[in-house]
Every structure is written in structure tokens, then in C-alpha cells.
Amino acid sequence: MILSPLWLPVTLLAALFQSWRTALQQRLRGAMSVNAAGLVRYLYGAPTAAVLLGTELLAVGGGLPRPGWGFAGWALAGGLCQILGTNLLIMAFGYRNFVVGTAYSKTDAIQGAVLGAAVLGERLPALAWLGVVTGVVGTLTLSLAGRALRPLALLRATVQPAALCGLGAGLCFAATGVCVKLAASGLPTETGALRRALCVLLAMNLLQSLAQGGWMAWREPEQLRGAFAGWRTALPVGALSALGSACWFLGFMLAPLGLVRSVGQTEIVFTLLFGRFFLRESFTRAEVLGAVTVVLGVVLVVLAGP
């Protein structure tokens, strides 16, 4: 059920912020480990989330909602899924280029639609499902990038390390969305959608910083110190991550998970542009065709309506 048409521009903005953040994070990967490059998202995202929540409280008035018993548990579960998904996505970058590594992870659209239906009872119209599948075809076209679209070639591409990391990342990101919605359900229903989204975001970022930071203090203390020492380059990554997540979470509050994740596939278009002009990567006709197919899928999802 769509609660507000605001979900669409908010989701597009989330896709833009996420592709921008991922481009910056890819540059960090050369100087930091997988865990350190992931940690900066939450470590420097938490202050941004706190500022966003504080600004909303001052602008709208009222106080912080009192969470129910399940709030912290679902926020922690969502945070751990996001950590694992982020690490898998960064690992995928090591096997293929920035654009294609992200494309594999975008199977979270169909995985999110399936999980939303199975866990949250969200139902999508047939045209929306067609849009979701069309978007996934676009990501597969990007994944194969010039290979013959035969079943055997598709099977070989799917079992490659980059594909496995990307598919795993997509599943983790889809599960994160489910956990975010379940955590938000632990807040009073009279609380506004934006405030609930920001409360979940701040709680997740704090728990993620403690969980991954604690693990790194034990296993990668030098990398943990590097994450603090490199704050000038890491801070923009965290800020963009928080801004993107705030938009994602607000989208989850306003529309079914499958719709939000499907429209969020427009990130691949932004990714192509960032990959070409920011990271100086080239892209093939197959990648352009895949991006166009993704956009077509998004159009079908939007046309499906409520």
C-alpha cells in the first residue's frame, strides 16, 4: 500500500546519494580494508543521522518516540545485514569494475519484492512484477556485458565470484529493508514517517559502529586507527551514506519494499555516469542497453500505481 506519492522522488534521491557514496567508497578501498571501508559509512554516518533527526525535531516539534521491545533487535538485525551486504559489494569490486559490481547487487529489487510479500504480506500488481523482472533482466545484461545471452553463458556468469558476492549483497540489502520496516513498526503509529525513518537510521548507525568497530578493534586495530586518521576523506562517505539511507528508509515507510527497491535500480544509471566521469571507467554498448532496460523496468513499476 502506497501511503504518499512522495515515495517516488525520495527513492530517486536515495539512488543518487547511494551511487555518489559508493563512488567515493570505491576510492577508499585502495587505502583501507573491506571492513574499514564499510565502517566509515556508519562511523561518520551516525553524526549526520543525529543532525538530521535533531533538525526534524526542531522543525516539527514534539519529542522522541518511545520504542517497543522489538525495535532494538530489528535495528541490530538490519544493521548486521547491511554490514555484510556492504562488505560483499566492496569485495565484488575486486573481481570486476565498479559499474558491473554494483549491477550484480541490484538483484535486491526482486529479492526485496519476494521478501516483502513473504515476510511483510506486501502484494504488488502484475504490472509492477513485470517491471521488477524487467529491471533484473537489465542487471543481468550489465552483468554479462558483451557475453552471449545463452543459458550456459548465463550460468557461468552467475557462479563467478563477483556474481556470488553481488547476489549475496543483494539478498542482504533486501533483508535490511525488511528489518527496517519491522523496526519502524516498533515505534508509535502516530509518529510521522520521517521521524520514524530517522530514528531507525540513527539506532542502526550507532549499533553498526559498535559492532563493526568492536570487531575491528579485535582483528584489525591498525585499520581501525586508519579509519579515524583518514576522517577527511571518510567523512563525506558517511554523510552521503546517512543521507541516502534516510531517503531509503523514508521510502520504505511510504511504499512497499519491492516498489522502492525497483525504482532504486535507477542507481545503475547514476553509477554508469559516476563510473565514466568520476572513476574514468569505460562502458560497453551492452552496459548501456542494460541500463536502458533497468529504466524501462522502473517505468513499468511507476505505471503500475498503488
PDB file of C-alpha atoms in Angstrom:
ATOM      1  CA  MET A   1       0.000   0.000   0.000  1.00  0.00           C
ATOM      2  CA  ILE A   2       1.383   3.397  -1.031  1.00  0.00           C
ATOM      3  CA  LEU A   3       0.839   5.988   1.692  1.00  0.00           C
ATOM      4  CA  SER A   4       2.196   9.029  -0.164  1.00  0.00           C
ATOM      5  CA  PRO A   5       3.389   9.896  -3.694  1.00  0.00           C
ATOM      6  CA  LEU A   6       6.468  11.350  -2.000  1.00  0.00           C
ATOM      7  CA  TRP A   7       7.969   7.836  -2.066  1.00  0.00           C
ATOM      8  CA  LEU A   8       8.967   8.217  -5.723  1.00  0.00           C
ATOM      9  CA  PRO A   9      11.150  11.387  -5.603  1.00  0.00           C
ATOM     10  CA  VAL A  10      12.573  10.279  -2.255  1.00  0.00           C
ATOM     11  CA  THR A  11      13.631   6.934  -3.739  1.00  0.00           C
ATOM     12  CA  LEU A  12      15.229   8.595  -6.767  1.00  0.00           C
ATOM     13  CA  LEU A  13      17.151  10.869  -4.416  1.00  0.00           C
ATOM     14  CA  ALA A  14      18.244   7.823  -2.398  1.00  0.00           C
ATOM     15  CA  ALA A  15      19.600   6.208  -5.579  1.00  0.00           C
ATOM     16  CA  LEU A  16      21.582   9.341  -6.408  1.00  0.00           C
ATOM     17  CA  PHE A  17      23.086   9.621  -2.924  1.00  0.00           C
ATOM     18  CA  GLN A  18      23.944   5.911  -2.865  1.00  0.00           C
ATOM     19  CA  SER A  19      25.744   5.888  -6.209  1.00  0.00           C
ATOM     20  CA  TRP A  20      27.669   9.009  -5.215  1.00  0.00           C
ATOM     21  CA  ARG A  21      28.640   7.468  -1.879  1.00  0.00           C
ATOM     22  CA  THR A  22      29.658   4.178  -3.489  1.00  0.00           C
ATOM     23  CA  ALA A  23      31.898   6.010  -5.946  1.00  0.00           C
ATOM     24  CA  LEU A  24      33.723   7.705  -3.070  1.00  0.00           C
ATOM     25  CA  GLN A  25      33.841   4.463  -1.112  1.00  0.00           C
ATOM     26  CA  GLN A  26      35.417   2.658  -4.063  1.00  0.00           C
ATOM     27  CA  ARG A  27      38.330   5.093  -3.885  1.00  0.00           C
ATOM     28  CA  LEU A  28      38.715   4.367  -0.175  1.00  0.00           C
ATOM     29  CA  ARG A  29      39.036   0.666  -0.976  1.00  0.00           C
ATOM     30  CA  GLY A  30      42.559   1.234  -2.278  1.00  0.00           C
ATOM     31  CA  ALA A  31      43.716   2.616   1.077  1.00  0.00           C
ATOM     32  CA  MET A  32      41.551   0.627   3.505  1.00  0.00           C
ATOM     33  CA  SER A  33      40.485  -2.958   4.080  1.00  0.00           C
ATOM     34  CA  VAL A  34      36.984  -4.142   3.197  1.00  0.00           C
ATOM     35  CA  ASN A  35      35.867  -3.747   6.820  1.00  0.00           C
ATOM     36  CA  ALA A  36      37.399  -0.299   7.253  1.00  0.00           C
ATOM     37  CA  ALA A  37      35.849   0.980   4.006  1.00  0.00           C
ATOM     38  CA  GLY A  38      32.495  -0.304   5.243  1.00  0.00           C
ATOM     39  CA  LEU A  39      32.887   1.026   8.783  1.00  0.00           C
ATOM     40  CA  VAL A  40      33.244   4.653   7.708  1.00  0.00           C
ATOM     41  CA  ARG A  41      29.678   4.529   6.378  1.00  0.00           C
ATOM     42  CA  TYR A  42      28.306   4.068   9.871  1.00  0.00           C
ATOM     43  CA  LEU A  43      31.001   5.732  11.952  1.00  0.00           C
ATOM     44  CA  TYR A  44      30.624   9.031  10.107  1.00  0.00           C
ATOM     45  CA  GLY A  45      27.012   8.447   9.155  1.00  0.00           C
ATOM     46  CA  ALA A  46      25.803   8.429  12.777  1.00  0.00           C
ATOM     47  CA  PRO A  47      26.601  12.141  13.395  1.00  0.00           C
ATOM     48  CA  THR A  48      24.849  13.060  10.164  1.00  0.00           C
ATOM     49  CA  ALA A  49      21.827  10.978  11.163  1.00  0.00           C
ATOM     50  CA  ALA A  50      21.790  12.712  14.562  1.00  0.00           C
ATOM     51  CA  VAL A  51      21.852  16.136  12.888  1.00  0.00           C
ATOM     52  CA  LEU A  52      19.012  15.133  10.543  1.00  0.00           C
ATOM     53  CA  LEU A  53      16.892  13.856  13.431  1.00  0.00           C
ATOM     54  CA  GLY A  54      17.632  16.914  15.563  1.00  0.00           C
ATOM     55  CA  THR A  55      16.702  19.220  12.693  1.00  0.00           C
ATOM     56  CA  GLU A  56      13.414  17.377  12.163  1.00  0.00           C
ATOM     57  CA  LEU A  57      12.589  17.588  15.875  1.00  0.00           C
ATOM     58  CA  LEU A  58      13.251  21.341  15.926  1.00  0.00           C
ATOM     59  CA  ALA A  59      11.279  21.949  12.735  1.00  0.00           C
ATOM     60  CA  VAL A  60       8.221  19.861  13.563  1.00  0.00           C
ATOM     61  CA  GLY A  61       8.248  19.860  17.354  1.00  0.00           C
ATOM     62  CA  GLY A  62       7.457  17.059  19.761  1.00  0.00           C
ATOM     63  CA  GLY A  63       9.788  14.537  21.320  1.00  0.00           C
ATOM     64  CA  LEU A  64      11.440  11.249  20.527  1.00  0.00           C
ATOM     65  CA  PRO A  65       9.064   8.280  20.250  1.00  0.00           C
ATOM     66  CA  ARG A  66       9.273   5.541  22.864  1.00  0.00           C
ATOM     67  CA  PRO A  67      10.365   2.328  21.114  1.00  0.00           C
ATOM     68  CA  GLY A  68       8.762  -1.040  21.691  1.00  0.00           C
ATOM     69  CA  TRP A  69      10.595  -4.181  22.706  1.00  0.00           C
ATOM     70  CA  GLY A  70      11.375  -5.313  19.178  1.00  0.00           C
ATOM     71  CA  PHE A  71      12.833  -2.020  17.958  1.00  0.00           C
ATOM     72  CA  ALA A  72      16.466  -2.524  19.009  1.00  0.00           C
ATOM     73  CA  GLY A  73      16.532  -6.158  17.919  1.00  0.00           C
ATOM     74  CA  TRP A  74      15.285  -5.463  14.409  1.00  0.00           C
ATOM     75  CA  ALA A  75      17.518  -2.398  14.106  1.00  0.00           C
ATOM     76  CA  LEU A  76      20.531  -4.540  15.048  1.00  0.00           C
ATOM     77  CA  ALA A  77      19.496  -7.298  12.628  1.00  0.00           C
ATOM     78  CA  GLY A  78      19.092  -4.746   9.843  1.00  0.00           C
ATOM     79  CA  GLY A  79      22.435  -3.183  10.692  1.00  0.00           C
ATOM     80  CA  LEU A  80      24.250  -6.527  10.556  1.00  0.00           C
ATOM     81  CA  CYS A  81      22.605  -7.380   7.215  1.00  0.00           C
ATOM     82  CA  GLN A  82      23.734  -4.026   5.831  1.00  0.00           C
ATOM     83  CA  ILE A  83      27.299  -4.543   7.093  1.00  0.00           C
ATOM     84  CA  LEU A  84      27.502  -7.941   5.422  1.00  0.00           C
ATOM     85  CA  GLY A  85      25.921  -6.618   2.225  1.00  0.00           C
ATOM     86  CA  THR A  86      28.320  -3.673   2.103  1.00  0.00           C
ATOM     87  CA  ASN A  87      31.357  -5.911   2.588  1.00  0.00           C
ATOM     88  CA  LEU A  88      30.182  -8.301  -0.126  1.00  0.00           C
ATOM     89  CA  LEU A  89      29.618  -5.390  -2.510  1.00  0.00           C
ATOM     90  CA  ILE A  90      33.107  -3.982  -1.885  1.00  0.00           C
ATOM     91  CA  MET A  91      34.553  -7.470  -2.423  1.00  0.00           C
ATOM     92  CA  ALA A  92      32.709  -7.687  -5.759  1.00  0.00           C
ATOM     93  CA  PHE A  93      34.553  -4.562  -6.903  1.00  0.00           C
ATOM     94  CA  GLY A  94      37.796  -6.522  -6.723  1.00  0.00           C
ATOM     95  CA  TYR A  95      36.618  -9.001  -9.373  1.00  0.00           C
ATOM     96  CA  ARG A  96      35.061  -6.694 -11.970  1.00  0.00           C
ATOM     97  CA  ASN A  97      34.733  -2.968 -12.490  1.00  0.00           C
ATOM     98  CA  PHE A  98      32.754  -0.535 -10.364  1.00  0.00           C
ATOM     99  CA  VAL A  99      29.695  -0.455 -12.640  1.00  0.00           C
ATOM    100  CA  VAL A 100      29.226  -4.206 -13.053  1.00  0.00           C
ATOM    101  CA  GLY A 101      29.974  -4.966  -9.400  1.00  0.00           C
ATOM    102  CA  THR A 102      27.079  -2.713  -8.439  1.00  0.00           C
ATOM    103  CA  ALA A 103      24.838  -4.265 -11.104  1.00  0.00           C
ATOM    104  CA  TYR A 104      25.036  -7.718  -9.522  1.00  0.00           C
ATOM    105  CA  SER A 105      23.860  -6.321  -6.203  1.00  0.00           C
ATOM    106  CA  LYS A 106      20.776  -4.777  -7.817  1.00  0.00           C
ATOM    107  CA  THR A 107      19.044  -8.144  -7.779  1.00  0.00           C
ATOM    108  CA  ASP A 108      17.927  -6.834  -4.377  1.00  0.00           C
ATOM    109  CA  ALA A 109      14.898  -5.452  -6.242  1.00  0.00           C
ATOM    110  CA  ILE A 110      13.337  -8.817  -6.981  1.00  0.00           C
ATOM    111  CA  GLN A 111      14.683 -10.327  -3.758  1.00  0.00           C
ATOM    112  CA  GLY A 112      13.113  -7.432  -1.844  1.00  0.00           C
ATOM    113  CA  ALA A 113       9.784  -7.907  -3.610  1.00  0.00           C
ATOM    114  CA  VAL A 114       9.784 -11.612  -2.725  1.00  0.00           C
ATOM    115  CA  LEU A 115      10.793 -10.996   0.905  1.00  0.00           C
ATOM    116  CA  GLY A 116       8.260  -8.172   1.207  1.00  0.00           C
ATOM    117  CA  ALA A 117       5.496 -10.489   0.042  1.00  0.00           C
ATOM    118  CA  ALA A 118       6.633 -13.440   2.166  1.00  0.00           C
ATOM    119  CA  VAL A 119       7.500 -11.634   5.420  1.00  0.00           C
ATOM    120  CA  LEU A 120       5.502  -8.388   5.349  1.00  0.00           C
ATOM    121  CA  GLY A 121       2.494  -9.531   3.327  1.00  0.00           C
ATOM    122  CA  GLU A 122       3.031  -6.798   0.705  1.00  0.00           C
ATOM    123  CA  ARG A 123       1.242  -7.505  -2.570  1.00  0.00           C
ATOM    124  CA  LEU A 124       2.236  -5.953  -5.894  1.00  0.00           C
ATOM    125  CA  PRO A 125       0.115  -5.726  -9.065  1.00  0.00           C
ATOM    126  CA  ALA A 126       1.101  -7.809 -12.076  1.00  0.00           C
ATOM    127  CA  LEU A 127       2.488  -4.804 -13.973  1.00  0.00           C
ATOM    128  CA  ALA A 128       4.764  -3.983 -11.039  1.00  0.00           C
ATOM    129  CA  TRP A 129       6.107  -7.548 -11.014  1.00  0.00           C
ATOM    130  CA  LEU A 130       6.743  -7.238 -14.750  1.00  0.00           C
ATOM    131  CA  GLY A 131       8.700  -4.057 -14.037  1.00  0.00           C
ATOM    132  CA  VAL A 132      10.729  -5.782 -11.331  1.00  0.00           C
ATOM    133  CA  VAL A 133      11.601  -8.681 -13.637  1.00  0.00           C
ATOM    134  CA  THR A 134      12.450  -6.282 -16.481  1.00  0.00           C
ATOM    135  CA  GLY A 135      14.824  -4.438 -14.171  1.00  0.00           C
ATOM    136  CA  VAL A 136      16.514  -7.697 -13.225  1.00  0.00           C
ATOM    137  CA  VAL A 137      16.956  -8.537 -16.917  1.00  0.00           C
ATOM    138  CA  GLY A 138      18.714  -5.197 -17.231  1.00  0.00           C
ATOM    139  CA  THR A 139      21.081  -6.031 -14.397  1.00  0.00           C
ATOM    140  CA  LEU A 140      21.839  -9.419 -15.961  1.00  0.00           C
ATOM    141  CA  THR A 141      22.610  -7.687 -19.254  1.00  0.00           C
ATOM    142  CA  LEU A 142      25.043  -5.469 -17.372  1.00  0.00           C
ATOM    143  CA  SER A 143      26.472  -8.490 -15.580  1.00  0.00           C
ATOM    144  CA  LEU A 144      27.137 -10.400 -18.781  1.00  0.00           C
ATOM    145  CA  ALA A 145      28.426  -7.223 -20.504  1.00  0.00           C
ATOM    146  CA  GLY A 146      29.055  -8.426 -24.042  1.00  0.00           C
ATOM    147  CA  ARG A 147      28.722 -12.170 -23.474  1.00  0.00           C
ATOM    148  CA  ALA A 148      26.277 -14.270 -25.466  1.00  0.00           C
ATOM    149  CA  LEU A 149      22.947 -14.488 -23.677  1.00  0.00           C
ATOM    150  CA  ARG A 150      22.856 -18.288 -23.800  1.00  0.00           C
ATOM    151  CA  PRO A 151      21.818 -20.334 -20.729  1.00  0.00           C
ATOM    152  CA  LEU A 152      25.296 -21.822 -20.346  1.00  0.00           C
ATOM    153  CA  ALA A 153      26.938 -18.388 -20.517  1.00  0.00           C
ATOM    154  CA  LEU A 154      24.409 -17.074 -18.010  1.00  0.00           C
ATOM    155  CA  LEU A 155      25.118 -19.987 -15.674  1.00  0.00           C
ATOM    156  CA  ARG A 156      28.874 -19.446 -15.884  1.00  0.00           C
ATOM    157  CA  ALA A 157      28.484 -15.733 -15.149  1.00  0.00           C
ATOM    158  CA  THR A 158      26.220 -16.417 -12.177  1.00  0.00           C
ATOM    159  CA  VAL A 159      28.691 -18.697 -10.407  1.00  0.00           C
ATOM    160  CA  GLN A 160      31.653 -16.353 -10.806  1.00  0.00           C
ATOM    161  CA  PRO A 161      32.983 -14.853  -7.546  1.00  0.00           C
ATOM    162  CA  ALA A 162      31.839 -11.338  -8.458  1.00  0.00           C
ATOM    163  CA  ALA A 163      28.330 -12.582  -9.176  1.00  0.00           C
ATOM    164  CA  LEU A 164      28.139 -14.557  -5.934  1.00  0.00           C
ATOM    165  CA  CYS A 165      29.300 -11.552  -3.924  1.00  0.00           C
ATOM    166  CA  GLY A 166      26.842  -9.282  -5.723  1.00  0.00           C
ATOM    167  CA  LEU A 167      23.919 -11.665  -5.347  1.00  0.00           C
ATOM    168  CA  GLY A 168      24.723 -12.109  -1.667  1.00  0.00           C
ATOM    169  CA  ALA A 169      24.910  -8.345  -1.244  1.00  0.00           C
ATOM    170  CA  GLY A 170      21.519  -8.001  -2.915  1.00  0.00           C
ATOM    171  CA  LEU A 171      19.967 -10.521  -0.553  1.00  0.00           C
ATOM    172  CA  CYS A 172      21.465  -8.752   2.463  1.00  0.00           C
ATOM    173  CA  PHE A 173      20.209  -5.348   1.297  1.00  0.00           C
ATOM    174  CA  ALA A 174      16.737  -6.779   0.680  1.00  0.00           C
ATOM    175  CA  ALA A 175      16.737  -8.274   4.189  1.00  0.00           C
ATOM    176  CA  THR A 176      17.882  -4.909   5.551  1.00  0.00           C
ATOM    177  CA  GLY A 177      14.763  -3.294   4.118  1.00  0.00           C
ATOM    178  CA  VAL A 178      12.544  -5.879   5.791  1.00  0.00           C
ATOM    179  CA  CYS A 179      14.285  -5.324   9.145  1.00  0.00           C
ATOM    180  CA  VAL A 180      13.960  -1.537   8.806  1.00  0.00           C
ATOM    181  CA  LYS A 181      10.215  -1.814   8.303  1.00  0.00           C
ATOM    182  CA  LEU A 182       9.888  -4.218  11.237  1.00  0.00           C
ATOM    183  CA  ALA A 183      11.972  -1.909  13.465  1.00  0.00           C
ATOM    184  CA  ALA A 184       9.809   1.076  12.471  1.00  0.00           C
ATOM    185  CA  SER A 185       6.713  -0.924  13.406  1.00  0.00           C
ATOM    186  CA  GLY A 186       8.084  -0.925  16.963  1.00  0.00           C
ATOM    187  CA  LEU A 187       7.592   2.851  17.160  1.00  0.00           C
ATOM    188  CA  PRO A 188       4.227   4.512  17.936  1.00  0.00           C
ATOM    189  CA  THR A 189       1.979   4.666  14.880  1.00  0.00           C
ATOM    190  CA  GLU A 190       1.207   8.342  15.464  1.00  0.00           C
ATOM    191  CA  THR A 191       4.876   9.214  14.944  1.00  0.00           C
ATOM    192  CA  GLY A 192       5.484  10.738  11.500  1.00  0.00           C
ATOM    193  CA  ALA A 193       7.083   8.642   8.773  1.00  0.00           C
ATOM    194  CA  LEU A 194      10.194  10.834   8.537  1.00  0.00           C
ATOM    195  CA  ARG A 195      10.816  10.767  12.282  1.00  0.00           C
ATOM    196  CA  ARG A 196      10.426   7.000  12.419  1.00  0.00           C
ATOM    197  CA  ALA A 197      12.825   6.605   9.488  1.00  0.00           C
ATOM    198  CA  LEU A 198      15.442   8.834  11.114  1.00  0.00           C
ATOM    199  CA  CYS A 199      15.105   7.106  14.495  1.00  0.00           C
ATOM    200  CA  VAL A 200      15.728   3.725  12.868  1.00  0.00           C
ATOM    201  CA  LEU A 201      18.662   5.159  10.911  1.00  0.00           C
ATOM    202  CA  LEU A 202      20.364   6.653  13.969  1.00  0.00           C
ATOM    203  CA  ALA A 203      19.865   3.482  16.014  1.00  0.00           C
ATOM    204  CA  MET A 204      21.248   1.321  13.194  1.00  0.00           C
ATOM    205  CA  ASN A 205      24.293   3.528  12.612  1.00  0.00           C
ATOM    206  CA  LEU A 206      25.175   3.545  16.314  1.00  0.00           C
ATOM    207  CA  LEU A 207      24.776  -0.225  16.635  1.00  0.00           C
ATOM    208  CA  GLN A 208      26.735  -0.793  13.417  1.00  0.00           C
ATOM    209  CA  SER A 209      29.592   1.418  14.602  1.00  0.00           C
ATOM    210  CA  LEU A 210      29.791  -0.504  17.863  1.00  0.00           C
ATOM    211  CA  ALA A 211      29.528  -3.941  16.224  1.00  0.00           C
ATOM    212  CA  GLN A 212      31.945  -3.491  13.336  1.00  0.00           C
ATOM    213  CA  GLY A 213      34.210  -1.129  15.250  1.00  0.00           C
ATOM    214  CA  GLY A 214      34.481  -3.641  18.098  1.00  0.00           C
ATOM    215  CA  TRP A 215      35.278  -6.459  15.698  1.00  0.00           C
ATOM    216  CA  MET A 216      37.982  -4.377  14.037  1.00  0.00           C
ATOM    217  CA  ALA A 217      39.459  -3.357  17.393  1.00  0.00           C
ATOM    218  CA  TRP A 218      39.957  -7.080  17.972  1.00  0.00           C
ATOM    219  CA  ARG A 219      41.011  -8.225  14.484  1.00  0.00           C
ATOM    220  CA  GLU A 220      42.166  -5.131  12.538  1.00  0.00           C
ATOM    221  CA  PRO A 221      43.311  -2.486  15.034  1.00  0.00           C
ATOM    222  CA  GLU A 222      45.596  -0.778  12.504  1.00  0.00           C
ATOM    223  CA  GLN A 223      42.756  -0.449  10.011  1.00  0.00           C
ATOM    224  CA  LEU A 224      40.509   0.929  12.745  1.00  0.00           C
ATOM    225  CA  ARG A 225      43.068   3.610  13.529  1.00  0.00           C
ATOM    226  CA  GLY A 226      43.292   4.342   9.810  1.00  0.00           C
ATOM    227  CA  ALA A 227      39.519   4.859   9.642  1.00  0.00           C
ATOM    228  CA  PHE A 228      39.854   7.581  12.285  1.00  0.00           C
ATOM    229  CA  ALA A 229      43.046   9.046  10.845  1.00  0.00           C
ATOM    230  CA  GLY A 230      41.531   9.327   7.363  1.00  0.00           C
ATOM    231  CA  TRP A 231      38.432  11.183   8.551  1.00  0.00           C
ATOM    232  CA  ARG A 232      38.788  13.946   5.965  1.00  0.00           C
ATOM    233  CA  THR A 233      38.187  11.551   3.085  1.00  0.00           C
ATOM    234  CA  ALA A 234      35.897   9.216   5.036  1.00  0.00           C
ATOM    235  CA  LEU A 235      33.528  11.877   6.388  1.00  0.00           C
ATOM    236  CA  PRO A 236      31.859  12.601   3.002  1.00  0.00           C
ATOM    237  CA  VAL A 237      31.254   8.860   2.553  1.00  0.00           C
ATOM    238  CA  GLY A 238      29.489   8.660   5.907  1.00  0.00           C
ATOM    239  CA  ALA A 239      27.467  11.815   5.295  1.00  0.00           C
ATOM    240  CA  LEU A 240      26.286  10.652   1.861  1.00  0.00           C
ATOM    241  CA  SER A 241      25.519   7.222   3.296  1.00  0.00           C
ATOM    242  CA  ALA A 242      23.308   8.735   6.000  1.00  0.00           C
ATOM    243  CA  LEU A 243      21.525  10.998   3.525  1.00  0.00           C
ATOM    244  CA  GLY A 244      20.917   8.089   1.170  1.00  0.00           C
ATOM    245  CA  SER A 245      19.737   5.776   3.944  1.00  0.00           C
ATOM    246  CA  ALA A 246      17.397   8.456   5.292  1.00  0.00           C
ATOM    247  CA  CYS A 247      15.766   8.629   1.859  1.00  0.00           C
ATOM    248  CA  TRP A 248      15.658   4.827   1.523  1.00  0.00           C
ATOM    249  CA  PHE A 249      14.089   4.399   4.953  1.00  0.00           C
ATOM    250  CA  LEU A 250      11.512   7.114   4.327  1.00  0.00           C
ATOM    251  CA  GLY A 251      10.644   5.371   1.058  1.00  0.00           C
ATOM    252  CA  PHE A 252      10.160   2.118   2.976  1.00  0.00           C
ATOM    253  CA  MET A 253       7.765   3.915   5.333  1.00  0.00           C
ATOM    254  CA  LEU A 254       5.641   5.172   2.435  1.00  0.00           C
ATOM    255  CA  ALA A 255       5.522   2.291  -0.087  1.00  0.00           C
ATOM    256  CA  PRO A 256       6.003  -1.490  -0.425  1.00  0.00           C
ATOM    257  CA  LEU A 257       9.591  -2.676  -0.278  1.00  0.00           C
ATOM    258  CA  GLY A 258       9.503  -4.153  -3.774  1.00  0.00           C
ATOM    259  CA  LEU A 259       8.432  -0.872  -5.371  1.00  0.00           C
ATOM    260  CA  VAL A 260      11.081   1.148  -3.552  1.00  0.00           C
ATOM    261  CA  ARG A 261      13.870  -1.275  -4.413  1.00  0.00           C
ATOM    262  CA  SER A 262      12.751  -1.453  -8.041  1.00  0.00           C
ATOM    263  CA  VAL A 263      12.739   2.308  -8.551  1.00  0.00           C
ATOM    264  CA  GLY A 264      16.034   2.394  -6.689  1.00  0.00           C
ATOM    265  CA  GLN A 265      17.530   0.477  -9.619  1.00  0.00           C
ATOM    266  CA  THR A 266      17.931   3.865 -11.280  1.00  0.00           C
ATOM    267  CA  GLU A 267      21.087   3.932  -9.192  1.00  0.00           C
ATOM    268  CA  ILE A 268      22.714   1.964 -12.005  1.00  0.00           C
ATOM    269  CA  VAL A 269      22.205   4.911 -14.357  1.00  0.00           C
ATOM    270  CA  PHE A 270      23.899   7.229 -11.872  1.00  0.00           C
ATOM    271  CA  THR A 271      26.566   4.562 -11.373  1.00  0.00           C
ATOM    272  CA  LEU A 272      27.327   4.476 -15.096  1.00  0.00           C
ATOM    273  CA  LEU A 273      27.783   8.230 -15.074  1.00  0.00           C
ATOM    274  CA  PHE A 274      29.965   8.195 -11.951  1.00  0.00           C
ATOM    275  CA  GLY A 275      31.971   5.267 -13.302  1.00  0.00           C
ATOM    276  CA  ARG A 276      32.590   7.070 -16.572  1.00  0.00           C
ATOM    277  CA  PHE A 277      33.276  10.613 -15.405  1.00  0.00           C
ATOM    278  CA  PHE A 278      34.470  10.179 -11.798  1.00  0.00           C
ATOM    279  CA  LEU A 279      36.390   6.889 -11.930  1.00  0.00           C
ATOM    280  CA  ARG A 280      37.322   7.166 -15.630  1.00  0.00           C
ATOM    281  CA  GLU A 281      35.899   3.740 -16.482  1.00  0.00           C
ATOM    282  CA  SER A 282      34.605   2.914 -19.941  1.00  0.00           C
ATOM    283  CA  PHE A 283      31.345   1.112 -20.590  1.00  0.00           C
ATOM    284  CA  THR A 284      30.153  -1.011 -23.484  1.00  0.00           C
ATOM    285  CA  ARG A 285      27.005  -0.972 -25.563  1.00  0.00           C
ATOM    286  CA  ALA A 286      25.763  -3.964 -23.586  1.00  0.00           C
ATOM    287  CA  GLU A 287      26.067  -1.981 -20.369  1.00  0.00           C
ATOM    288  CA  VAL A 288      24.159   0.922 -21.904  1.00  0.00           C
ATOM    289  CA  LEU A 289      21.464  -1.488 -23.122  1.00  0.00           C
ATOM    290  CA  GLY A 290      21.242  -2.943 -19.629  1.00  0.00           C
ATOM    291  CA  ALA A 291      20.836   0.491 -18.094  1.00  0.00           C
ATOM    292  CA  VAL A 292      18.045   1.358 -20.540  1.00  0.00           C
ATOM    293  CA  THR A 293      16.299  -1.915 -19.663  1.00  0.00           C
ATOM    294  CA  VAL A 294      16.554  -1.072 -15.975  1.00  0.00           C
ATOM    295  CA  VAL A 295      14.928   2.290 -16.619  1.00  0.00           C
ATOM    296  CA  LEU A 296      12.146   0.577 -18.583  1.00  0.00           C
ATOM    297  CA  GLY A 297      11.514  -1.666 -15.602  1.00  0.00           C
ATOM    298  CA  VAL A 298      11.268   1.365 -13.335  1.00  0.00           C
ATOM    299  CA  VAL A 299       8.763   2.984 -15.713  1.00  0.00           C
ATOM    300  CA  LEU A 300       6.582  -0.149 -15.586  1.00  0.00           C
ATOM    301  CA  VAL A 301       6.702  -0.144 -11.787  1.00  0.00           C
ATOM    302  CA  VAL A 302       5.643   3.505 -11.650  1.00  0.00           C
ATOM    303  CA  LEU A 303       2.849   2.932 -14.180  1.00  0.00           C
ATOM    304  CA  ALA A 304       1.537   0.064 -12.039  1.00  0.00           C
ATOM    305  CA  GLY A 305       0.457   2.649  -9.478  1.00  0.00           C
ATOM    306  CA  PRO A 306      -0.853   1.829  -5.995  1.00  0.00           C
TER     307      PRO A 306
END
